[in-house]
mmCIF file with all atom_site columns, C-alpha atoms in Angstrom:
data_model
loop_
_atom_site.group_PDB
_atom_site.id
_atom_site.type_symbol
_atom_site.label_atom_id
_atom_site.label_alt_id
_atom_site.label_comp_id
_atom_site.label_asym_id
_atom_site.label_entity_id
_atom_site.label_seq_id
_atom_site.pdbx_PDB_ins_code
_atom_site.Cartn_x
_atom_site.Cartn_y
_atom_site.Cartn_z
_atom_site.occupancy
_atom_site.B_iso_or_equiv
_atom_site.pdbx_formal_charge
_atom_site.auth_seq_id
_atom_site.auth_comp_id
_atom_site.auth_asym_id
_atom_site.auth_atom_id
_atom_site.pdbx_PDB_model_num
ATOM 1   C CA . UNK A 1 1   ? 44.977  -10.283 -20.275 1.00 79.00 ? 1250 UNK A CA 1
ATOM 2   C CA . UNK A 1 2   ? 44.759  -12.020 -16.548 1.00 82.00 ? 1251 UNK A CA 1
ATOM 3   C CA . UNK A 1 3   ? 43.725  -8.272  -14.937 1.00 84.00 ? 1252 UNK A CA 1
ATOM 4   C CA . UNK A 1 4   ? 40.914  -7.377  -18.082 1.00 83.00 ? 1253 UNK A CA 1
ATOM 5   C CA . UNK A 1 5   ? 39.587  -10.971 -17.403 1.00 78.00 ? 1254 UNK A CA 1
ATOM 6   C CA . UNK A 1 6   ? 39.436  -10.525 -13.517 1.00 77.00 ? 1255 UNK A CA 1
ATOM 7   C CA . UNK A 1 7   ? 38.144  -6.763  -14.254 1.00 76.00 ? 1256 UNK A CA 1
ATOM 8   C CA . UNK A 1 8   ? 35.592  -8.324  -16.324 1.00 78.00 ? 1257 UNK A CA 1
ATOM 9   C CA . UNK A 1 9   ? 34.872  -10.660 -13.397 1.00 75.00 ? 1258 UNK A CA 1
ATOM 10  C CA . UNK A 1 10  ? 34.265  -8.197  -11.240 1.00 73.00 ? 1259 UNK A CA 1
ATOM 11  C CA . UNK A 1 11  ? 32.357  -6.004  -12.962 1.00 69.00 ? 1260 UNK A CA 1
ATOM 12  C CA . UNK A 1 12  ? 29.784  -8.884  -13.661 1.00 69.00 ? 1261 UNK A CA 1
ATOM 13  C CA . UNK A 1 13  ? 29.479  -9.725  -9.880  1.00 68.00 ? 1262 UNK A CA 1
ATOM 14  C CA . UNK A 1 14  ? 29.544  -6.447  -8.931  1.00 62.00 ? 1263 UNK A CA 1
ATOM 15  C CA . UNK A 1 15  ? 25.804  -6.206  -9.036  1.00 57.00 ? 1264 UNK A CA 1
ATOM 16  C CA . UNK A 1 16  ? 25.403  -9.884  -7.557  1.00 56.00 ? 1265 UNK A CA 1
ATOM 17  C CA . UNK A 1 17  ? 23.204  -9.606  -4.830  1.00 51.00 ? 1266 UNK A CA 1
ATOM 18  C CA . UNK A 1 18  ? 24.207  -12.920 -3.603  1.00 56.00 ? 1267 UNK A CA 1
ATOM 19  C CA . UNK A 1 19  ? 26.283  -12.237 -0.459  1.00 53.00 ? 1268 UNK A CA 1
ATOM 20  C CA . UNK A 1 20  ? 23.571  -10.236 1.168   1.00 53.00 ? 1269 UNK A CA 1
ATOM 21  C CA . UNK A 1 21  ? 20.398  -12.334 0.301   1.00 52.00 ? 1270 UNK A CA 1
ATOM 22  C CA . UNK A 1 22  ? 21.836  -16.714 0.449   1.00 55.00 ? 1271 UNK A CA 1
ATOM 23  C CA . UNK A 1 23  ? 17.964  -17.613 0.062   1.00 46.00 ? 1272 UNK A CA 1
ATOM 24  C CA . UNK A 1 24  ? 17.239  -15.217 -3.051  1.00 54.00 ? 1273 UNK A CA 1
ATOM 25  C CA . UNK A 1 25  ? 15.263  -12.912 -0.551  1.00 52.00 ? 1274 UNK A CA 1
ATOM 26  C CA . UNK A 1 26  ? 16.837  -9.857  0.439   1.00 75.00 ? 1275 UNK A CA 1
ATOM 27  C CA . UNK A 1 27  ? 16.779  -8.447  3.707   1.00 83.00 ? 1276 UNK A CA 1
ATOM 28  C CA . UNK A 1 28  ? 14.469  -6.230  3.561   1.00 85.00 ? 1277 UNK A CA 1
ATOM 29  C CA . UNK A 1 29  ? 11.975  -8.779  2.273   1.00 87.00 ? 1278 UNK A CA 1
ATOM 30  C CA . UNK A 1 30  ? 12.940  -11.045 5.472   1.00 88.00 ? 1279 UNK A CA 1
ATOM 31  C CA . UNK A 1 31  ? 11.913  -7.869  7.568   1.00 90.00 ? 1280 UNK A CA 1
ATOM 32  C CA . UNK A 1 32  ? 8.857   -7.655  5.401   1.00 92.00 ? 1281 UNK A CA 1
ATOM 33  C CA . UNK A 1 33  ? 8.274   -11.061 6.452   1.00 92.00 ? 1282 UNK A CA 1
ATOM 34  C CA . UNK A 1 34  ? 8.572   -10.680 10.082  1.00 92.00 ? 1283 UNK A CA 1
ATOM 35  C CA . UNK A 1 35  ? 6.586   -7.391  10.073  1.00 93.00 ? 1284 UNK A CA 1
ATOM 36  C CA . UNK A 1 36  ? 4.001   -9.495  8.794   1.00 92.00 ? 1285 UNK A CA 1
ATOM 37  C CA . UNK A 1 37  ? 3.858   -12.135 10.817  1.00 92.00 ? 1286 UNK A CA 1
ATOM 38  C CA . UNK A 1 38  ? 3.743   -9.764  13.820  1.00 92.00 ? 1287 UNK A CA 1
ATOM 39  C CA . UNK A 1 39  ? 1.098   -7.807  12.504  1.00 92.00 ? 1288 UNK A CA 1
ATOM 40  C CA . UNK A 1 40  ? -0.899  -11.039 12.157  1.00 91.00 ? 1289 UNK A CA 1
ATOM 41  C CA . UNK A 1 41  ? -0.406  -12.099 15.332  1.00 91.00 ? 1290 UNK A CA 1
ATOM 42  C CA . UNK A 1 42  ? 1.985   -15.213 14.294  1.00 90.00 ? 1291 UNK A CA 1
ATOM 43  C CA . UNK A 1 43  ? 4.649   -15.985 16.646  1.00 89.00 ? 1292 UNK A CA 1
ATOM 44  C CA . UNK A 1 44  ? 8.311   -15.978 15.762  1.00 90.00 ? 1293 UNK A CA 1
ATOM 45  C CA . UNK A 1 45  ? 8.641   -19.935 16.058  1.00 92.00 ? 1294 UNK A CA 1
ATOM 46  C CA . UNK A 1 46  ? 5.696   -20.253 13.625  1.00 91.00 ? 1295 UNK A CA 1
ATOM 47  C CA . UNK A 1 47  ? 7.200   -17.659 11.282  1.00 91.00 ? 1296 UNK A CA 1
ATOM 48  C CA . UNK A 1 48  ? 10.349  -19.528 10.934  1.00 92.00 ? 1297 UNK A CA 1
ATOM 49  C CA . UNK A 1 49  ? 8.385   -22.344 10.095  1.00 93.00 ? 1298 UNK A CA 1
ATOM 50  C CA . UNK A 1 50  ? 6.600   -21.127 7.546   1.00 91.00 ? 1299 UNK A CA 1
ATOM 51  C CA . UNK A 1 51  ? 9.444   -19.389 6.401   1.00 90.00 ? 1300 UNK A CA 1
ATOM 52  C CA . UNK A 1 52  ? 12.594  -21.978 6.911   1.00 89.00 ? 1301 UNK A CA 1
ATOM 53  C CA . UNK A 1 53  ? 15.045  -20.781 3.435   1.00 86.00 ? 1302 UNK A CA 1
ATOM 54  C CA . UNK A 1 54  ? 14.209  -17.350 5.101   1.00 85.00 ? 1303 UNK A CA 1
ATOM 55  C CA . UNK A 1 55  ? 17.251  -15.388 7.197   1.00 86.00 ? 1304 UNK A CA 1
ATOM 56  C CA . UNK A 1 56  ? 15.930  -15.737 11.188  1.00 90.00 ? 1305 UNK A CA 1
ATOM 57  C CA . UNK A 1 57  ? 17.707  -12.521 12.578  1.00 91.00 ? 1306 UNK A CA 1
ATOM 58  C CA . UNK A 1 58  ? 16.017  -10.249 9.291   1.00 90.00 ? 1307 UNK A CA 1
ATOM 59  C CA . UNK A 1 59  ? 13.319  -11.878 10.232  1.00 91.00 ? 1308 UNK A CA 1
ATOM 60  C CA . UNK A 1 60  ? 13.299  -11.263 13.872  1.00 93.00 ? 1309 UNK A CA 1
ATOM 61  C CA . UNK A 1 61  ? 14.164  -7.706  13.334  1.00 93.00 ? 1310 UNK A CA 1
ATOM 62  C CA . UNK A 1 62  ? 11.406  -7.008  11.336  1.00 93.00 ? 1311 UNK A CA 1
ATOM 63  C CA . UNK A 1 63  ? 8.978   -8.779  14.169  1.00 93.00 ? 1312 UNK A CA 1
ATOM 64  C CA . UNK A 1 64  ? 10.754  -6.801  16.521  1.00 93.00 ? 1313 UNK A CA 1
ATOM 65  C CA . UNK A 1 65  ? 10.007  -3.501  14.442  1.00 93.00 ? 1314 UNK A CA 1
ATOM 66  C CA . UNK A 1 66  ? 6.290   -4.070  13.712  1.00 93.00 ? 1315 UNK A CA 1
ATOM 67  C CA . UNK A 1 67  ? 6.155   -5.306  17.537  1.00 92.00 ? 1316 UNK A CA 1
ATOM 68  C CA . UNK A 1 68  ? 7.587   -1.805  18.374  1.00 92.00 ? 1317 UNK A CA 1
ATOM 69  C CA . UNK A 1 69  ? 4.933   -0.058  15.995  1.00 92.00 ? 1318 UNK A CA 1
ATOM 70  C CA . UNK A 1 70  ? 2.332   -1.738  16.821  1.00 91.00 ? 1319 UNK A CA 1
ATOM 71  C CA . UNK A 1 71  ? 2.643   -1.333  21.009  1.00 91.00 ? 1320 UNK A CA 1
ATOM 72  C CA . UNK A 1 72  ? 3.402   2.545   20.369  1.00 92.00 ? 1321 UNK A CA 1
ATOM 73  C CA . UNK A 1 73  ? 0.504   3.011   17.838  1.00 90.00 ? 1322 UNK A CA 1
ATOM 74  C CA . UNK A 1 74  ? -1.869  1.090   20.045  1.00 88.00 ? 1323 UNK A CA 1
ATOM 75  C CA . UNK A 1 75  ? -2.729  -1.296  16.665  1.00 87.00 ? 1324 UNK A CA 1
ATOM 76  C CA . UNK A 1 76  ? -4.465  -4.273  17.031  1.00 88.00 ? 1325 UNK A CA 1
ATOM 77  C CA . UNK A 1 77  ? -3.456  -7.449  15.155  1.00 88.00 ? 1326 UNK A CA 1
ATOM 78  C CA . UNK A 1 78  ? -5.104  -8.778  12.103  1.00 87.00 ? 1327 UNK A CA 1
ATOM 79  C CA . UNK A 1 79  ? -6.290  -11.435 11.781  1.00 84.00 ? 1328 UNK A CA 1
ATOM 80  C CA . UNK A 1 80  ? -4.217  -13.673 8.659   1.00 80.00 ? 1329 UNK A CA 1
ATOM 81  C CA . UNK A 1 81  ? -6.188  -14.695 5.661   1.00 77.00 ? 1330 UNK A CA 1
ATOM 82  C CA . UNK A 1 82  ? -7.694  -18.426 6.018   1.00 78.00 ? 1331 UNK A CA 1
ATOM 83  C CA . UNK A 1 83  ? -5.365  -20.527 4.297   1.00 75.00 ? 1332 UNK A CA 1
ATOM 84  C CA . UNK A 1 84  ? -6.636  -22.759 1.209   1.00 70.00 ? 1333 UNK A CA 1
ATOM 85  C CA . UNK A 1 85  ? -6.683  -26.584 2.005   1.00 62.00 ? 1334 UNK A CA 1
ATOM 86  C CA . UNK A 1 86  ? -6.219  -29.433 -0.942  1.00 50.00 ? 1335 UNK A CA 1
ATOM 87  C CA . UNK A 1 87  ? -9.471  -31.750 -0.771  1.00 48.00 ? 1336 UNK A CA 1
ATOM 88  C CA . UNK A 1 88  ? -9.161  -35.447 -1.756  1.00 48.00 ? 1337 UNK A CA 1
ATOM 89  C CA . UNK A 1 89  ? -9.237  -34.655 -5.593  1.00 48.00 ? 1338 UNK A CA 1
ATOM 90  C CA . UNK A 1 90  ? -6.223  -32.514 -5.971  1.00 48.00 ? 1339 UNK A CA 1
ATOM 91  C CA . UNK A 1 91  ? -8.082  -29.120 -5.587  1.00 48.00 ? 1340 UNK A CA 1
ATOM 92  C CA . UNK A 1 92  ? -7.970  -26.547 -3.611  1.00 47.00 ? 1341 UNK A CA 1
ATOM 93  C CA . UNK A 1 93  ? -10.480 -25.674 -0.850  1.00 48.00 ? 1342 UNK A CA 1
ATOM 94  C CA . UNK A 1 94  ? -11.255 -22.591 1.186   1.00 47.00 ? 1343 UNK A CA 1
ATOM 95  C CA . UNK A 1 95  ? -10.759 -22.096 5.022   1.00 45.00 ? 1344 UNK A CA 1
ATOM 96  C CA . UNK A 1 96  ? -14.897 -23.112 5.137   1.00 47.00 ? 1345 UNK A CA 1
ATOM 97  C CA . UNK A 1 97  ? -14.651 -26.569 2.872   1.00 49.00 ? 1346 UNK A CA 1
ATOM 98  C CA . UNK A 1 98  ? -15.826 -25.382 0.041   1.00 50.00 ? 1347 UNK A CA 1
ATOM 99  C CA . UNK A 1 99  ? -13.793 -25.858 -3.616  1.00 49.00 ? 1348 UNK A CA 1
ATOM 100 C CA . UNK A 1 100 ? -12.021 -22.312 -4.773  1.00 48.00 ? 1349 UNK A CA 1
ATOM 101 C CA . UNK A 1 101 ? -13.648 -21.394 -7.473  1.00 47.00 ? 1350 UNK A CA 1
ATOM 102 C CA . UNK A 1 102 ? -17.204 -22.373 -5.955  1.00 48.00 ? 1351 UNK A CA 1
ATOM 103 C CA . UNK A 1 103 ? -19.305 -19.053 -6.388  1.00 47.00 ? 1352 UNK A CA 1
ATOM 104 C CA . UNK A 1 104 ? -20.244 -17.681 -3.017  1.00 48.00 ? 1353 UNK A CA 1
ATOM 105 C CA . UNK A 1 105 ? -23.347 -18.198 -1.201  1.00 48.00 ? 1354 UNK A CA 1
ATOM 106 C CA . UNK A 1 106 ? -26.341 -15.872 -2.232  1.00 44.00 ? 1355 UNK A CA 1
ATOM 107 C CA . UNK A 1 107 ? -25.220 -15.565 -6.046  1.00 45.00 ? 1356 UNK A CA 1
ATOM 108 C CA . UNK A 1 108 ? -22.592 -14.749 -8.338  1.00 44.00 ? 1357 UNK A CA 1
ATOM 109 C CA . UNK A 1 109 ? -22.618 -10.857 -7.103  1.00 44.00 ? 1358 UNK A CA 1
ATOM 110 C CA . UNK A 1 110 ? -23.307 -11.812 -3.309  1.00 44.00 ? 1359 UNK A CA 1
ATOM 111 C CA . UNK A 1 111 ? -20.022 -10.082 -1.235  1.00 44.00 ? 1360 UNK A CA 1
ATOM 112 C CA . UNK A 1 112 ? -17.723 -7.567  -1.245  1.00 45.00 ? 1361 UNK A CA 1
ATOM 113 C CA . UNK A 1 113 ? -16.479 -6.260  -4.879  1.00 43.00 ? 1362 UNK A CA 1
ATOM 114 C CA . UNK A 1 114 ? -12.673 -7.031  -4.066  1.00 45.00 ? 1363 UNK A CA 1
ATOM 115 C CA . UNK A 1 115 ? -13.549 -10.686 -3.680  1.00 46.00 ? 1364 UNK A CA 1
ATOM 116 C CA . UNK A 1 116 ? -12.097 -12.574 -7.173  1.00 50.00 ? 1365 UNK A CA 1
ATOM 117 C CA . UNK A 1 117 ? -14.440 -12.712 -10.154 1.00 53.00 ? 1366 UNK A CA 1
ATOM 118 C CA . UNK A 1 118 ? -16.436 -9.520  -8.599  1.00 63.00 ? 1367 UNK A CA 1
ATOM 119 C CA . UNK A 1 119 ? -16.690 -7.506  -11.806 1.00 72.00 ? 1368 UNK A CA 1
ATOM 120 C CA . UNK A 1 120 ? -15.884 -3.888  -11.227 1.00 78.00 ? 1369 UNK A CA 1
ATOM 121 C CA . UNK A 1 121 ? -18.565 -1.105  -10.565 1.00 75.00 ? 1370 UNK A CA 1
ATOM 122 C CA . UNK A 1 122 ? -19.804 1.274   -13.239 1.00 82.00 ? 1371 UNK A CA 1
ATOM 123 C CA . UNK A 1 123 ? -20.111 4.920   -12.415 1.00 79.00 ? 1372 UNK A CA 1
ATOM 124 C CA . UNK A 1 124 ? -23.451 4.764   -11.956 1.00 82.00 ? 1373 UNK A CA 1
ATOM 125 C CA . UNK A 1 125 ? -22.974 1.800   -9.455  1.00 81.00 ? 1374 UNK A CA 1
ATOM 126 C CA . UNK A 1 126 ? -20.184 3.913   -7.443  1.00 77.00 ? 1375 UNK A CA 1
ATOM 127 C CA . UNK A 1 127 ? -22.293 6.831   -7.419  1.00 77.00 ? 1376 UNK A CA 1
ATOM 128 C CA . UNK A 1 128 ? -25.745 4.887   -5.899  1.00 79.00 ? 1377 UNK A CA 1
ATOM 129 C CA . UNK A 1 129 ? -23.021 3.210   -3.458  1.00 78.00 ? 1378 UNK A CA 1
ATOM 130 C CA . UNK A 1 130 ? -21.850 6.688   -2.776  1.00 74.00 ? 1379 UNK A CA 1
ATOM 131 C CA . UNK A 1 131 ? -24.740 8.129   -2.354  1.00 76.00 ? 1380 UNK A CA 1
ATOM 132 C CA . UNK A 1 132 ? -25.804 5.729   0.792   1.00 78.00 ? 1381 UNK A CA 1
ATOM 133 C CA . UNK A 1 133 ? -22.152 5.547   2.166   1.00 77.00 ? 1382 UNK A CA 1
ATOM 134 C CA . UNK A 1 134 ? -22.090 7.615   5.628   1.00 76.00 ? 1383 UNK A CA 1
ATOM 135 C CA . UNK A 1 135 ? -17.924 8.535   5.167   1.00 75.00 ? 1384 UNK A CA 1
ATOM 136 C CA . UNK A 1 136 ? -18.517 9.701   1.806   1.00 74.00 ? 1385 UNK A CA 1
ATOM 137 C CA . UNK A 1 137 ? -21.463 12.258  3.470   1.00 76.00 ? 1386 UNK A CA 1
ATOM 138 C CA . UNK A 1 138 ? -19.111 13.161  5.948   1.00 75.00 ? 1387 UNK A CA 1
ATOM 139 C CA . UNK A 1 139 ? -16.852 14.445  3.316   1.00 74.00 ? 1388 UNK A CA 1
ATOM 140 C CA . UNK A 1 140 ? -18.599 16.183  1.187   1.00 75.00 ? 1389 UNK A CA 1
ATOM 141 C CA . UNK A 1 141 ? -20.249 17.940  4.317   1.00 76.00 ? 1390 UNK A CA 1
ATOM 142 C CA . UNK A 1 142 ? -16.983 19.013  5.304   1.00 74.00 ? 1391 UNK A CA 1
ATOM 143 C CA . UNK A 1 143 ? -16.207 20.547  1.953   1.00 73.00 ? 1392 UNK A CA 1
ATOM 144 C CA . UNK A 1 144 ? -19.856 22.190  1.723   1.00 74.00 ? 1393 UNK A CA 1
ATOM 145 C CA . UNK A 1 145 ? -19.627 24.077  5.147   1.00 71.00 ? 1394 UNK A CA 1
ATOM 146 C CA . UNK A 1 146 ? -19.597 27.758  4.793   1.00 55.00 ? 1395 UNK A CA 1
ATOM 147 C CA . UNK A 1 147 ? -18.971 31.040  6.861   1.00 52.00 ? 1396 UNK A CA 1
ATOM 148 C CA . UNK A 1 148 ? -21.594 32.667  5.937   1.00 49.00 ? 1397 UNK A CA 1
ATOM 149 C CA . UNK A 1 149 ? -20.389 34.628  2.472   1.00 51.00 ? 1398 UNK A CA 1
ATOM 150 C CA . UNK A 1 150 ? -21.163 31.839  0.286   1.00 51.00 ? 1399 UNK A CA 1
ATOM 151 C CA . UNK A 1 151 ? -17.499 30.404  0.014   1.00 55.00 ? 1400 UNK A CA 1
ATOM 152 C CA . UNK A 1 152 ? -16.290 27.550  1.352   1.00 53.00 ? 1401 UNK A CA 1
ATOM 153 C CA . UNK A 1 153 ? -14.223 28.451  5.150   1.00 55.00 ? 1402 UNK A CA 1
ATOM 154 C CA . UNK A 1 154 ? -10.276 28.885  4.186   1.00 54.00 ? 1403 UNK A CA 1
ATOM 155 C CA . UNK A 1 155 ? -11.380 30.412  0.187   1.00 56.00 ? 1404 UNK A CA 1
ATOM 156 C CA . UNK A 1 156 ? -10.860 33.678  1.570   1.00 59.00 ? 1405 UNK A CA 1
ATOM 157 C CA . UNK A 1 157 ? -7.445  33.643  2.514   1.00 66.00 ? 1406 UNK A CA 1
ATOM 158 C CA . UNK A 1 158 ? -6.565  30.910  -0.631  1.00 72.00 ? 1407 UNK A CA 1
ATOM 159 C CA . UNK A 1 159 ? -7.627  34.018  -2.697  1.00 80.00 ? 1408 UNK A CA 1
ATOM 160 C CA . UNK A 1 160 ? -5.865  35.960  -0.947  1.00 83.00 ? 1409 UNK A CA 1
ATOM 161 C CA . UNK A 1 161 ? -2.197  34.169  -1.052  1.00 80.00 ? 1410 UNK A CA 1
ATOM 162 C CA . UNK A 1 162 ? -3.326  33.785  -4.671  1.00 83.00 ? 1411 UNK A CA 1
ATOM 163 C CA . UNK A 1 163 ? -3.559  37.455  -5.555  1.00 86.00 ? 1412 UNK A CA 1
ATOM 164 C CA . UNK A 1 164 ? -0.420  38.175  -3.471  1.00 85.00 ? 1413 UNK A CA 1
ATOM 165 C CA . UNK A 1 165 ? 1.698   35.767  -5.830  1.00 84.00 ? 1414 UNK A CA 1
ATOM 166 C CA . UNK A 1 166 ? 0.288   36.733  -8.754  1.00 85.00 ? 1415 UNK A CA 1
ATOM 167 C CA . UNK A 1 167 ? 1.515   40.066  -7.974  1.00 86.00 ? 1416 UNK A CA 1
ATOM 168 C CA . UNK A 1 168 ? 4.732   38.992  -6.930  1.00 85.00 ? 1417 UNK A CA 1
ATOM 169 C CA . UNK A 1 169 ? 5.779   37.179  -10.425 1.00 83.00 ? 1418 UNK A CA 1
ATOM 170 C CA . UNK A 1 170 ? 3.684   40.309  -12.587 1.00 84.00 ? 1419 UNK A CA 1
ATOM 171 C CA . UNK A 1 171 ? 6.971   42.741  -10.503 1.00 84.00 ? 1420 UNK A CA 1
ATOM 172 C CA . UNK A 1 172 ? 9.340   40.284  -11.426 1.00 82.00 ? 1421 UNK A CA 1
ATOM 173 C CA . UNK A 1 173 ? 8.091   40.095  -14.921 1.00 80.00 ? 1422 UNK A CA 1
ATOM 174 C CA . UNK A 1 174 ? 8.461   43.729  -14.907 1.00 82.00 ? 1423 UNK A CA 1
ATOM 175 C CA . UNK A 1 175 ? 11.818  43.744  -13.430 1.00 78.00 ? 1424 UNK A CA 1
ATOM 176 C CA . UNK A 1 176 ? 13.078  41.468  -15.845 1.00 71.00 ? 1425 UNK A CA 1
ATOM 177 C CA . UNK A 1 177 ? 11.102  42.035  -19.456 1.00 66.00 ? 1426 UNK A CA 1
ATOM 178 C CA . UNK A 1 178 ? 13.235  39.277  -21.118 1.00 65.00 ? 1427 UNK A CA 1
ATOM 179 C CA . UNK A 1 179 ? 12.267  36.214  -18.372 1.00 55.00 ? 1428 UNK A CA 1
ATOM 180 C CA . UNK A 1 180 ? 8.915   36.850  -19.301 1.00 50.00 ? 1429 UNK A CA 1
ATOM 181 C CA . UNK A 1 181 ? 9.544   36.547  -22.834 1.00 55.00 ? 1430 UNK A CA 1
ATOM 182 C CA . UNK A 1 182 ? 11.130  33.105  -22.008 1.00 55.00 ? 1431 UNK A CA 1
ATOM 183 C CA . UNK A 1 183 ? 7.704   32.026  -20.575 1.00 51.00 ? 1432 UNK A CA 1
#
């Protein structure tokens, strides 16, 4: 009775992620943290701050990491979203003093379409933004160059791996009537 109930036990805790994670973060989420702060350009003191039920040394490994990442890359940091500030009745404010759920300046569709509240565009919208959008040239006039023969440069040779293993599985086909069958 005593070993079934201690079995029991341990099979409950068994999956208890409490030893590795004290704050209800795991480590890798500390080192998410840290990466973060780094790649923000927060310092480590400031990132315990913000972050004080947070492990320190996940933390400061994940800094360290991003830190490491960043220098080898050559990154630049970004810079952290402008925090929202409570105003004198209770509600929140943006980084410029204006209540959140103010519409932006220049009307309700003025700004970028990830901003909240931006409805989503229509095909027709993405395709006139499209259209204009210099990358999106760049791309398609990398797919449209040609070698002269009217294909696309690399069709040639796709065509030709194409035909080879198409001939390869028609022999084995052969060699074996009954896999085909199967097929």
């Amino acid at each position: 009775m005593r070993t079934s109930l201690l079995l029991a036990a341990m099979l409950a805790l068994g999956g208890c992620n409490y030893v590795n994670s004290v704050t209800g973060l795991s480590k890798d989420s500390d080192k998410a943290i840290g990466a973060a702060c780094r790649q923000t350009g927060r310092s480590l003191e400031e990132c315990y701050q913000r972050n004080p039920n947070a492990d320190k040394a996940f933390i400061y490994a994940g800094w360290r990491e991003m830190n490491e990442y960043m220098s080898k890359n050559k990154l630049e940091t970004m810079p952290p979203l402008p925090e929202k500030q409570a105003d004198a009745s209770g509600g929140a404010m943006t980084s410029e003093g204006k209540p959140a759920g103010a519409p932006p300046a220049g009307g309700p569709l003025a700004g970028k379409s990830s901003e909240a509240g931006a409805h989503p565009l229509t095909s027709e919208e993405a395709d006139r933004a499209a259209k204009t959008d210099p990358e999106v040239a760049a791309v398609v006039a990398a797919m449209h160059r040609q070698d002269g023969t009217g294909k696309p440069k690399g069709a040639v040779k796709g065509e030709q791996d194409q035909k080879r293993l198409l001939n390869i599985i028609n022999e084995i086909n052969k060699a074996d009537p009954n896999r085909a069958q199967q097929n």
